[in-house]
XYZ file of C-alpha atoms in Angstrom:
582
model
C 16.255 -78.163 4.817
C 13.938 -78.652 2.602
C 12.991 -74.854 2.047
C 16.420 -74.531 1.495
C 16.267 -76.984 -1.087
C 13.788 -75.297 -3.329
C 15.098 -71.607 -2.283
C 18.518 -73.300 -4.050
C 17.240 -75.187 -6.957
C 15.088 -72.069 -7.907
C 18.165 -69.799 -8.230
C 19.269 -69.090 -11.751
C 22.034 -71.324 -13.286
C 24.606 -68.229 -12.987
C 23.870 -67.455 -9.646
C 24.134 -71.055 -8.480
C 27.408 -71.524 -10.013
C 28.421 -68.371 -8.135
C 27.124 -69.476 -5.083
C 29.231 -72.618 -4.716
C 32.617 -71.076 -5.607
C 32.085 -68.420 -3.432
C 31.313 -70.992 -0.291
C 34.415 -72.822 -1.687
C 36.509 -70.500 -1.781
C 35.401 -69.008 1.787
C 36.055 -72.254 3.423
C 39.350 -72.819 1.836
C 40.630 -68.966 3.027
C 39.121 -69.306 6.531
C 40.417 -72.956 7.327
C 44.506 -71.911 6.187
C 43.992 -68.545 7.857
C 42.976 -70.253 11.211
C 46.179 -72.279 10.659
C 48.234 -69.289 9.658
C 47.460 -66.994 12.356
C 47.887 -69.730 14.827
C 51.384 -71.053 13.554
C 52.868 -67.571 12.882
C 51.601 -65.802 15.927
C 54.131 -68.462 17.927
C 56.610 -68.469 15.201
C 57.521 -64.883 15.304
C 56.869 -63.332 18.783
C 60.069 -64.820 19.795
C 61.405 -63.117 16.827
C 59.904 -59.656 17.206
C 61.657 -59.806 20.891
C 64.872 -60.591 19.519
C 64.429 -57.606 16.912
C 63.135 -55.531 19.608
C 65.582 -56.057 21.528
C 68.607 -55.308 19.342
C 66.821 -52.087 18.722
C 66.722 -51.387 22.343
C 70.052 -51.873 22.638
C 70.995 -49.650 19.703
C 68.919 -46.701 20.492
C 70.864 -47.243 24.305
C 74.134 -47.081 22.424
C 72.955 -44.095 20.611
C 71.944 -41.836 23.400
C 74.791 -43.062 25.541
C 77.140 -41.280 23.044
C 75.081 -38.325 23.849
C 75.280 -38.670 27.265
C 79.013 -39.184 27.433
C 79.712 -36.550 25.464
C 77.832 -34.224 28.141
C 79.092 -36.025 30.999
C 83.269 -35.855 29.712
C 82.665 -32.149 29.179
C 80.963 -31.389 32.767
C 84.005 -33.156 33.900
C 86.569 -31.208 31.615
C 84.741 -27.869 32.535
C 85.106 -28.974 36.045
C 88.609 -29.164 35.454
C 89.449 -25.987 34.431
C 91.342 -23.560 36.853
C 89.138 -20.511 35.358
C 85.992 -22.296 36.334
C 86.553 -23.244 39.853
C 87.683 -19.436 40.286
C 84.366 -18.310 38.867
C 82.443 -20.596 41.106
C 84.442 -19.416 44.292
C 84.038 -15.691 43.350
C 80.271 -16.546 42.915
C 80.048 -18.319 46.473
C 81.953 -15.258 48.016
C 80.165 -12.214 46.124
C 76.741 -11.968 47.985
C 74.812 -10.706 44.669
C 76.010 -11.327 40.851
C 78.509 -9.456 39.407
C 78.771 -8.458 35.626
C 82.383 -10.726 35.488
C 80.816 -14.016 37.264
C 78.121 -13.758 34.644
C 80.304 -13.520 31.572
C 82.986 -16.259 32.962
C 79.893 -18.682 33.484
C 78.191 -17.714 29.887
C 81.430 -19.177 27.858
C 80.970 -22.644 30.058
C 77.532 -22.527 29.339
C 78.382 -22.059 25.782
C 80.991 -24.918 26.094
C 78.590 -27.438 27.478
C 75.574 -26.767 25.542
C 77.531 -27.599 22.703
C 78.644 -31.031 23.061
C 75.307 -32.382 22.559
C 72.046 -31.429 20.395
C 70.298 -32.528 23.238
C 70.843 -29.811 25.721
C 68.626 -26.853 24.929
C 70.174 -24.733 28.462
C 73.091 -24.718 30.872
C 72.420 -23.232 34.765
C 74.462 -22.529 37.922
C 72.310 -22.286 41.000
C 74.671 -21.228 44.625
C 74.045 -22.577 47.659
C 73.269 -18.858 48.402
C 70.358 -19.504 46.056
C 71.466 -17.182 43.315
C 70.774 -18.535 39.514
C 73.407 -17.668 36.492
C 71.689 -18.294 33.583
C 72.239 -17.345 29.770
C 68.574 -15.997 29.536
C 68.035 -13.687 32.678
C 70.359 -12.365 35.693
C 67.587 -12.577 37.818
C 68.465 -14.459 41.474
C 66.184 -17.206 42.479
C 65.659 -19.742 45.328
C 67.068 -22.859 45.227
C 64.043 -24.402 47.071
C 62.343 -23.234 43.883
C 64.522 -24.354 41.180
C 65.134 -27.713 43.189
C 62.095 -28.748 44.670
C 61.488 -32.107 43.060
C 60.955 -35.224 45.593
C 63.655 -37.196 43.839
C 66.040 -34.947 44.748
C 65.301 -36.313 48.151
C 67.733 -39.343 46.982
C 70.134 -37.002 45.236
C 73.169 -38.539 43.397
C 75.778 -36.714 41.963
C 74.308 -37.017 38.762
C 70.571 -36.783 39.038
C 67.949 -36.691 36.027
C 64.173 -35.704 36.627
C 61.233 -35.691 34.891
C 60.651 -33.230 32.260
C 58.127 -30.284 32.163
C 57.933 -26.941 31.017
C 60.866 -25.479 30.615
C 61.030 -22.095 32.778
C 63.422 -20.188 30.304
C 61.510 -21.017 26.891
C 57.827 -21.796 28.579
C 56.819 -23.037 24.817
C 59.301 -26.233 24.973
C 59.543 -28.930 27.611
C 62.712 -29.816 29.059
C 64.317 -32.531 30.932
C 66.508 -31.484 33.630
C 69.790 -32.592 34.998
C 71.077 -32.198 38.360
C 74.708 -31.873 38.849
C 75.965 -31.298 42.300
C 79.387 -29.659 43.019
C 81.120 -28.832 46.051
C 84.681 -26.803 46.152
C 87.257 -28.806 47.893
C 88.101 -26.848 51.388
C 90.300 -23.753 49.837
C 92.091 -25.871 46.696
C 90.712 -24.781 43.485
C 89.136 -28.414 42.474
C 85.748 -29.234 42.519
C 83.896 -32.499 43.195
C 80.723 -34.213 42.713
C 78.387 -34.724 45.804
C 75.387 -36.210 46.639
C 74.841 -33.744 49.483
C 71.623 -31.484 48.937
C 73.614 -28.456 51.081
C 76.430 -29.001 47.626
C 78.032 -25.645 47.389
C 76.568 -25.294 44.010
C 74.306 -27.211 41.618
C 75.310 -26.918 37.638
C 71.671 -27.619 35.825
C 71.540 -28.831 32.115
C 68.150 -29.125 30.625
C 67.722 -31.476 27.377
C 65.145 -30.678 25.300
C 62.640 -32.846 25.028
C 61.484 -33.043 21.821
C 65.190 -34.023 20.516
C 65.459 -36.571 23.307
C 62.210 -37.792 22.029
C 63.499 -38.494 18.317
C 66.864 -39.653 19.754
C 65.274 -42.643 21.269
C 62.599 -43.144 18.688
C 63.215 -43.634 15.294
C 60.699 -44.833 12.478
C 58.933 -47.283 13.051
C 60.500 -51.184 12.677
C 59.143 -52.650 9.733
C 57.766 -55.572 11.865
C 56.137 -53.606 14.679
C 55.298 -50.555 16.313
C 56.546 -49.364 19.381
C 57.088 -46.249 22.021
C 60.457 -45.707 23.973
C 60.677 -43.965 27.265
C 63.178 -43.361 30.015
C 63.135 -44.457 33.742
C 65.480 -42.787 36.220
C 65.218 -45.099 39.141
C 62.226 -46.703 37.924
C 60.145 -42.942 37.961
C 59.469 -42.334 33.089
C 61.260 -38.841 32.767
C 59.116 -38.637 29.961
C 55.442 -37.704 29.275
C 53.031 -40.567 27.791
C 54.812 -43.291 29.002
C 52.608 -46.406 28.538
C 50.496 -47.876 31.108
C 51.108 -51.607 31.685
C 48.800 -54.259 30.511
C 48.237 -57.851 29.411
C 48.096 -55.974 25.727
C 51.868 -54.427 26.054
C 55.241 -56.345 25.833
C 58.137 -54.181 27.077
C 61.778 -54.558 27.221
C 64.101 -52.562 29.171
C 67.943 -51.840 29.353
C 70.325 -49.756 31.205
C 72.158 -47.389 30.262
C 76.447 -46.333 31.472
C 74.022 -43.365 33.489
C 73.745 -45.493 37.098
C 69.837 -45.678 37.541
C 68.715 -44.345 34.024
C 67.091 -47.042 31.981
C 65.970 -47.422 27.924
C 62.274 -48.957 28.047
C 60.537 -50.264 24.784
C 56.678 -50.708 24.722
C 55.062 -53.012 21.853
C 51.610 -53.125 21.252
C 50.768 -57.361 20.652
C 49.102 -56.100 17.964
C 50.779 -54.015 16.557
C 52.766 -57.477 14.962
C 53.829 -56.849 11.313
C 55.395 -59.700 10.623
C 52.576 -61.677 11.754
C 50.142 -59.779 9.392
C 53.182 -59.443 6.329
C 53.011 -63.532 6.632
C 49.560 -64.014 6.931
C 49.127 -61.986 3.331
C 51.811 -63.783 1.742
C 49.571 -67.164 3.028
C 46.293 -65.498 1.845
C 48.102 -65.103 -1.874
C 49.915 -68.490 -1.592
C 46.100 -70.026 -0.647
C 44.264 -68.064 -3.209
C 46.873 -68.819 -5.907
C 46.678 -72.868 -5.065
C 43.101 -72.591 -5.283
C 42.964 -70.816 -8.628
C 45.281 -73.060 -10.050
C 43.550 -76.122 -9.018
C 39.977 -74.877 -10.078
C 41.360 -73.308 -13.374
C 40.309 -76.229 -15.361
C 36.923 -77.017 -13.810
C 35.700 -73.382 -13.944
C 37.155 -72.979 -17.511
C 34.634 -75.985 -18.718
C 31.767 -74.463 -16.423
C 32.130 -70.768 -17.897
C 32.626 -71.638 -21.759
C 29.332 -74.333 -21.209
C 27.640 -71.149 -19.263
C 28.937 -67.736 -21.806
C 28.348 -69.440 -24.839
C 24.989 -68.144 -25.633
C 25.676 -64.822 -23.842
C 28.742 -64.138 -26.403
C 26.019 -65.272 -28.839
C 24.060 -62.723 -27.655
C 26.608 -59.886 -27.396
C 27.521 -60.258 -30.802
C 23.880 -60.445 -31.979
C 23.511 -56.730 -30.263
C 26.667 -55.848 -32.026
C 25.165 -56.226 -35.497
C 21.857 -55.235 -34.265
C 23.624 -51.926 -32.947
C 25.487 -51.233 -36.663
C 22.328 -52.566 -38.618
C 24.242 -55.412 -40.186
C 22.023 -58.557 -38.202
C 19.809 -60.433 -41.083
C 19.845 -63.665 -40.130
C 18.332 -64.785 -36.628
C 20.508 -67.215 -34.003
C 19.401 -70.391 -32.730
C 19.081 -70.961 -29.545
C 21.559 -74.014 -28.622
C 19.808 -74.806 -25.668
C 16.306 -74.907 -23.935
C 17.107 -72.911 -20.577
C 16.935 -69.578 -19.520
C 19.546 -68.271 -22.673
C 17.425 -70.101 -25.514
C 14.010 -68.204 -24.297
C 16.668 -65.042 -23.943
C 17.765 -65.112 -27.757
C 14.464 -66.011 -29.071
C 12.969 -62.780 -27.354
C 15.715 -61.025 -28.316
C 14.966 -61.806 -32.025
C 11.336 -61.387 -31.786
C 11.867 -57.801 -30.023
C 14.549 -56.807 -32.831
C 11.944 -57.610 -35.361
C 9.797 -55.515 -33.806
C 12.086 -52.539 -32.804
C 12.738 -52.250 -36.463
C 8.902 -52.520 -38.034
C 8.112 -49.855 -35.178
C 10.974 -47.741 -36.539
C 9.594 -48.212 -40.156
C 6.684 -46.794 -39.248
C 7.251 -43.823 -36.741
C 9.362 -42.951 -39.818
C 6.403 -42.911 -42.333
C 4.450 -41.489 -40.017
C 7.349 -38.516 -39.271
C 7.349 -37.708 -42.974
C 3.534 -37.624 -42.993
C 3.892 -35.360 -40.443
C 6.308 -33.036 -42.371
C 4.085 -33.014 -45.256
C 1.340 -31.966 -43.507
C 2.973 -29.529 -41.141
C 4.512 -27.998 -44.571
C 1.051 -28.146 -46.346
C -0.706 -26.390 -43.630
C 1.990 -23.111 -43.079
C 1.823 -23.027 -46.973
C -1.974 -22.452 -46.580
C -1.447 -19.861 -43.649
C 0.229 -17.720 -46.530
C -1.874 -18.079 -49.385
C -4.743 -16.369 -47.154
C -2.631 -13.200 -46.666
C -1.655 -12.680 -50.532
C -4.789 -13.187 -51.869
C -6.242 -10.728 -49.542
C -3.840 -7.786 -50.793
C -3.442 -8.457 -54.454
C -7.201 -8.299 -54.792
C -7.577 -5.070 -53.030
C -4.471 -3.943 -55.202
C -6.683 -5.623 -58.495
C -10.211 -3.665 -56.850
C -8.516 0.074 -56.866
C -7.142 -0.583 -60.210
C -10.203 -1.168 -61.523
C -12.131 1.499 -59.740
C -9.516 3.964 -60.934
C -10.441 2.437 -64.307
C -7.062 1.123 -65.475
C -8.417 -1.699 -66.966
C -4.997 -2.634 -69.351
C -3.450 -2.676 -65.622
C -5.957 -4.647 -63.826
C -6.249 -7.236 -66.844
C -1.949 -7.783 -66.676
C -2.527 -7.951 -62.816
C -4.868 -10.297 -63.489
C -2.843 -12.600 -65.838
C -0.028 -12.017 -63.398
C -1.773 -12.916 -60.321
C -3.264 -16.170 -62.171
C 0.464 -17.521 -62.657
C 1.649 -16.539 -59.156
C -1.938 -18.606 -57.365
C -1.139 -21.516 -60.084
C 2.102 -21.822 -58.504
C 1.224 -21.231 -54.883
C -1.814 -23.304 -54.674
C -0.202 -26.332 -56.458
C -1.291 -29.198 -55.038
C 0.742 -32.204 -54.014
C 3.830 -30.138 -54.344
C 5.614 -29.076 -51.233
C 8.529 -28.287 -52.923
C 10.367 -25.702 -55.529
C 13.227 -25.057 -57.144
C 15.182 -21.804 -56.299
C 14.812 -20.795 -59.754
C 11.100 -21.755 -59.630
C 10.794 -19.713 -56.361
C 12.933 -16.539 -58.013
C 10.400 -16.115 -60.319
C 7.409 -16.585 -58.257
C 8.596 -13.657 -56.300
C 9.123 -11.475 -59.606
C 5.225 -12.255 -59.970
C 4.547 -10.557 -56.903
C 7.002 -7.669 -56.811
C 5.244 -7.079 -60.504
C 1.963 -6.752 -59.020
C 3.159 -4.765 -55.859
C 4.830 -2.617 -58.655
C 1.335 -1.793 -59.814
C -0.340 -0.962 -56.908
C 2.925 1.306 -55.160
C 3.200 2.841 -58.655
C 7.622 1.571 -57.973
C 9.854 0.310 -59.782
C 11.803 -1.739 -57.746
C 14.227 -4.111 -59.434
C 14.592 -7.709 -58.804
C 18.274 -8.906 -58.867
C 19.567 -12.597 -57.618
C 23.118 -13.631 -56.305
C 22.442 -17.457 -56.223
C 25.444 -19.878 -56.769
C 24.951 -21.585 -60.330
C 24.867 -25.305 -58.501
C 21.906 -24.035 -56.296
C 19.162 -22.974 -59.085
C 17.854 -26.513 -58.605
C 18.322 -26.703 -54.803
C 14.781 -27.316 -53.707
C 12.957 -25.505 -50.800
C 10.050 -25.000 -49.692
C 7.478 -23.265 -51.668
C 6.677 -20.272 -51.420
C 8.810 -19.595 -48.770
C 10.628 -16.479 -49.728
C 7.409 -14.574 -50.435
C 7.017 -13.250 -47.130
C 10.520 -11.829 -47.129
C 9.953 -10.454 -49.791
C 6.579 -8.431 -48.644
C 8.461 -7.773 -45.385
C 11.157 -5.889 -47.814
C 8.966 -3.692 -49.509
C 6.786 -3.272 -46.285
C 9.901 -2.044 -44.376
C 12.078 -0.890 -47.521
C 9.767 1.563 -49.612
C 6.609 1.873 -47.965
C 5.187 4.372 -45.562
C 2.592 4.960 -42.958
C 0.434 6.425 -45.942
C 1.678 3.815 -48.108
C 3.843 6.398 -50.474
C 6.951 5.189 -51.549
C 10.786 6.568 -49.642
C 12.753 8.299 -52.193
C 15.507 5.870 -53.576
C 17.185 6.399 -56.439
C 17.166 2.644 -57.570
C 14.939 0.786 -55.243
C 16.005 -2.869 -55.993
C 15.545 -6.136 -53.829
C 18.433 -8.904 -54.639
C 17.461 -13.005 -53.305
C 20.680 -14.711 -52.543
C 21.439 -18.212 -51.872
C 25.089 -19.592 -51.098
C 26.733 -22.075 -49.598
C 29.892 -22.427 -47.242
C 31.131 -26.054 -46.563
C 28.554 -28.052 -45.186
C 25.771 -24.573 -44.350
C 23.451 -23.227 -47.119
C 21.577 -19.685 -46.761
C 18.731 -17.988 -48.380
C 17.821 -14.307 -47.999
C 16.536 -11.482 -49.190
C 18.110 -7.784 -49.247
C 17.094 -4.539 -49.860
C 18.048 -0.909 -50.216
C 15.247 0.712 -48.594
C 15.581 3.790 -46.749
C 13.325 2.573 -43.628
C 15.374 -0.266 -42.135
C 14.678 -2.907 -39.944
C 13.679 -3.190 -36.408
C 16.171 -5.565 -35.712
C 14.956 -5.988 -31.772
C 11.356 -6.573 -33.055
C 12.526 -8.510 -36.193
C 14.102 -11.416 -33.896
C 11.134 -10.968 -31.744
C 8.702 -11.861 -34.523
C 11.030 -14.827 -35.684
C 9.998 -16.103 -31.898
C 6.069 -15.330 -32.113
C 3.555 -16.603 -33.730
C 1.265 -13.696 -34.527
C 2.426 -10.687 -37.009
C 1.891 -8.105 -34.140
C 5.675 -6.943 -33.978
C 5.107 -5.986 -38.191
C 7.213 -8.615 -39.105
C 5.012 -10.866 -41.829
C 5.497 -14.425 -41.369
C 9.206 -14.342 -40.376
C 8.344 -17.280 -37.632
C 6.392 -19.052 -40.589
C 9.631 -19.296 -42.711
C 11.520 -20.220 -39.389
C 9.352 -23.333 -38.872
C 8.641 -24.027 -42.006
C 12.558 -24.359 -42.884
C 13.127 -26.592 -39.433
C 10.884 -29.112 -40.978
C 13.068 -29.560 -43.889
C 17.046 -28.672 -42.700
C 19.349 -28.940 -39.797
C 20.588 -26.203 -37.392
C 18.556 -23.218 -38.768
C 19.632 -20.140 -38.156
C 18.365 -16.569 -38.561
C 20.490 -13.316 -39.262
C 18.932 -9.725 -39.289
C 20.971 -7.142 -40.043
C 20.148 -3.506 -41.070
C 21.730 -0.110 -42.888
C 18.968 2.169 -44.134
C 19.363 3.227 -47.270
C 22.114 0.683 -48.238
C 21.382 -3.115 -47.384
C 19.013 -4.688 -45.243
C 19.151 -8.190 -44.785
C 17.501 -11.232 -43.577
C 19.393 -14.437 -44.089
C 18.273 -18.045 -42.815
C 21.429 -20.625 -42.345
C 20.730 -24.293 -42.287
C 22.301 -27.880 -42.930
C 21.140 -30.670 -44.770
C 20.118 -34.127 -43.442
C 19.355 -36.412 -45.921
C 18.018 -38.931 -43.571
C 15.591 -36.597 -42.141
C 12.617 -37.079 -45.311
C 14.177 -34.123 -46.557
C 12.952 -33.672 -50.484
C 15.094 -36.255 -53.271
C 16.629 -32.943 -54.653
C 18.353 -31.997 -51.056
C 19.136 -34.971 -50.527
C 21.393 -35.623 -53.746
C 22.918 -32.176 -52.744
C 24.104 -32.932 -49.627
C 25.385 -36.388 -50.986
C-alpha cells in the first residue's frame, strides 16, 4: 500500500486528476451494466419468443399460400378428362410416344406455374418410364424413388433436397405425388401405395424455398428457418441442437411438414439495443452530475497552460515583449519561467547566427572577388608587355591609365557592392584595353531599365561575361579576330514582376557551347572554357533568391547569357536591393 502511495502522490497533477475520473467513471459503467444486462436479459427473452413466434407463424402463412396453390392445381390437373387419358395411354404404351410426351409437357407447364417455387414437373409409370420436360429418356423407378422415407409413403410426400438431376448446378426439393387410375373410369386418386400406378414428381427449388422462409433478419435477433417433414430437415444446414439455440416450431396445412425457427441466445438485439441506450443514459447522468466539479478542476488546472499557449502565439508572430508570471509554484510556474528564459535565448541565438550569416556573405563575396582579380591582372599585363615590346608606347601609356581606373575599382576595399551603372563602365575599361591588344573595335551598348542604373550587385561581377564574350564571340585559336561587320557586346538588365536579370550578349560569329556552357556553370574549374561562369553563379546566390541561368546561342546574331534572380530583403542583401524590392 504504501508503494502505492508514493507511486500515486509522485504522478503529475494532470495525470492524477485523470486517474480518478477514469476509475470513477469505470465503476459507475460496470456497476449499471451488471444491472442492465441482468434485468434486460429476463425482461426481453420472453419478448423475443413472442416476436419470434409471430414471425414463425407468418413465414408458415406465407409458404402455405405457396403450397396451396401447388396442391389445388395437382388436384385441378388431376381433374381433367385429357389428363387421366394421357396417363392411361402412358400405362398402356410399353415405350413413350411423341403424343404422351406433348399432352404431359402442357400439365407440366400448368403446374410449374402456379408457384415460383417449383423449378420442374415429372411423371414416373409404374412401368418405370420418366416424362420429363428436359429429356425423353426412360428411367427406373427404383432409381428416381429410392429414398427411405418413401418407405412411409403418403399421398403427398416431401423429401429432402439434393442435387437436382435435370439442372445438376441447383438443388432441389422433391415432392412425391402418388396416383392410381380408378379400375377403367377416367378419375384418378391419391394413394399411399408404393406399387401407385404412377408417381407425378414436382421439385422446388431450393434456393427460392430458402428466401421464402427466410427473410431479413428481425431487428431484435437473428435467426435460421428450416423444414421438417416428419421430424427428418428437408433442408441443408439445419442447426444442431444445443443449450446455445432456442427454437420454435409450427405446422403447416401439409400433414407432417413443419416451419422450425433457430435463435442464437446471443444473437439478442434487443438486449444489446437496451443495454446502449443504458450505457448513454449512465454516461449522460454521470456527465451531468460531474459537470460542475470538473469545470472548477480544469479552469484551476488550464489556466497557466492557456497562459502558455498564448505566450507561444506571440512568440510564434514576434509580437511577445513582456514576460508572464507564473501564478503558481508547481510544475506550470517552473514551465513558464523556462519558457521565458529559453525565448530569451532563442532570440539572442538568432541575433547572432544572423551577424554571423552576413559575415559570412561578406567574406564568401570578398574572397570570389579576389579569385577574379588574379585572372585580369594576369592578361592585361601581358596585353600592356607586347605593347610595349612592339614599342607603342602612346598605347601602352592609355592602357596604362586605363588599367589603373579599372584595378582602382576592382580592388576597392570594403566595398562588395556596385551600381549597374558603376559596373557598365568598369566593363567599358576592359573591353578598351582588350580593344588594344585584339586590334577590334567592338562596341559597347546597354539595354538597362532607367530604375535599375542604381540597382546594386556585386562587383565586378559582369567582367567575366564579358571576357567569356569576346573569348567565344571574336577570338580564335590564333587569337585573330572573326570577321563581323559591327562586332558589338550589349549588358542588359530588366525586370519582370517580382524577377530581375543581368546578361551580357554578343554578335560573335563563334557561338556558344551551350552543353559545356551549363556544364561550367556546375564546375568549379575553367576546364570546359567557360571563365568564371560558376563564380558569377555563386557569387549571385549569396546576394538574391531563386537564381537562375539561361544560355542561349545564334552565331553571328545574338549570344546570350542571362542570370534570373529575386530579391530578399531579409536575407543581408545590400541597403540598395533592399529599398528595391520594398
Amino acid at each position: 500500500m504504501k508503494k502505492i502511495r508514493y507511486w500515486y502522490s509522485s504522478l503529475p497533477l494532470s495525470s492524477k486528476i485523470t486517474l480518478l475520473m477514469a476509475l470513477l467513471i469505470t465503476l459507475l459503467a460496470g456497476s449499471f451494466s451488471l444491472f442492465s444486462i441482468s434485468f434486460f436479459n429476463q425482461a426481453y427473452s420472453h419478448e423475443t419468443e413472442q416476436i419470434a413466434r409471430q414471425r414463425l407463424e407468418l413465414f408458415a402463412e406465407n409458404l402455405d399460400r405457396d403450397l396451396l396453390a401447388i396442391n389445388n392445381q395437382i388436384i385441378e390437373t388431376s381433374t381433367m378428362p385429357l389428363f387421366v387419358r394421357t396417363i392411361q395411354r402412358a400405362l398402356e404404351v410399353p415405350s413413350k410416344d411423341l403424343e404422351t410426351l406433348v399432352n404431359f409437357q402442357q400439365f407440366f407447364k400448368r403446374i410449374a406455374d402456379s408457384s415460383p417455387l417449383i423449378h420442374s414437373v415429372h411423371v414416373i409409370t409404374k412401368d418405370d418410364i420418366l416424362y420429363s420436360p428436359y429429356e425423353q429418356t426412360s428411367r427406373t423407378l427404383g432409381n428416381d424413388l429410392s429414398h427411405p422415407s418413401l418407405s412411409h409413403l403418403q399421398k403427398v410426400t416431401l423429401l429432402p433436397g439434393g442435387q437436382n438431376p435435370f439442372a445438376p448446378s441447383r438443388k432441389s426439393v422433391p415432392i412425391v405425388v402418388a396416383l392410381n387410375l380408378l379400375g377403367t373410369s377416367s378419375y384418378l386418386e391419391l394413394t399411399s401405395n408404393l406399387a401407385a400406378d404412377v408417381f407425378l414428381i414436382i421439385l422446388l427449388d431450393e434456393q427460392a424455398l430458402l428466401e421464402k422462409i427466410n427473410s431479413p433478419g428481425s431487428a431484435f435477433f437473428s435467426y435460421t428457418n428450416t423444414l421438417l417433414f416428419q421430424g427428418v430437415p428437408l433442408l441443408p444446414e439445419a442447426p444442431e441442437s444445443d443449450s446455445a439455440m432456442i427454437r420454435f416450431a409450427t405446422p403447416t396445412q401439409i400433414n407432417g411438414l413443419e416451419l422450425m425457427m433457430s435463435i442464437a441466445k446471443r444473437s439478442y438485439k434487443p438486449l444489446v439495443a437496451f443495454m446502449i441506450i443504458i450505457t448513454i443514459i449512465t454516461a449522460l447522468l454521470v456527465t451531468g452530475g460531474g459537470s460542475v466539479l470538473i469545470s472548477r478542476i480544469s479552469r484551476h488546472i488550464t489556466s497557466p497552460f492557456s497562459a502558455m499557449t498564448k505566450m507561444v502565439k506571440e512568440m510564434e508572430t514576434g509580437s511577445y515583449e513582456f514576460d508572464i508570471k507564473p501564478r503558481y509554484a508547481d510544475e506550470t510556474g517552473t514551465l513558464i519561467e523556462g519558457m521565458n528564459s529559453m525565448y530569451h535565448t532563442i532570440i539572442q541565438q538568432m541575433r547572432q547566427i544572423k551577424e554571423e550569416e552576413q559575415q559570412k556573405y561578406r567574406y564568401l563575396s570578398q574572397m570570389l572577388t579576389e579569385q577574379i582579380n588574379p585572372h585580369f591582372i594576369y592578361n592585361t599585363l601581358e596585353i600592356i608587355n607586347m605593347e610595349v615590346i612592339n614599342g607603342r608606347q602612346e598605347n601602352a601609356s592609355d592602357m596604362i591609365a586605363t588599367f589603373a581606373a579599372f584595378l582602382r575599382h576592382t580592388l576597392n576595399q570594403g566595398e562588395d557592392t556596385t551600381t549597374l551603372a558603376q559596373e557598365l563602365e568598369h566593363c567599358r575599361k576592359y573591353l578598351s584595353i582588350m580593344n588594344t591588344r585584339l586590334g577590334l573595335q567592338i562596341l559597347i551598348f546597354d539595354d538597362i531599365a532607367p530604375h535599375l542604373e542604381l540597382f546594386e550587385i556585386p562587383k565586378s561581377i559582369l567582367l567575366p561575361l564579358v571576357e567569356n564574350a569576346i573569348r567565344h564571340g571574336f577570338e580564335t585559336s590564333s587569337m585573330q579576330a572573326q570577321t563581323v561587320e559591327h562586332p558589338s557586346i550589349t549588358i542588359t538588365a530588366k525586370q519582370k514582376e517580382d524577377r530581375y536579370s543581368i546578361g551580357v550578349i554578343d554578335n560573335g560569329t563563334k557561338g556558344i557551347d551551350i552543353e559545356q556552357a551549363y556544364k561550367a556553370l556546375n564546375e568549379k574549374s575553367a576546364q570546359s572554357g567557360h571563365i568564371g561562369l560558376n563564380n558569377v553563379l555563386n557569387r549571385l546566390k549569396l546576394y538574391f533568391d531563386d537564381v537562375e541561368a539561361h544560355v542561349s546561342s545564334i552565331p553571328g546574331y545574338r549570344n546570350a547569357i542571362t542570370f534570373t534572380f529575386s530579391i530578399d530583403p531579409d536575407r543581408g542583401a545590400p541597403s540598395g536591393i533592399a529599398a528595391l524590392a520594398e
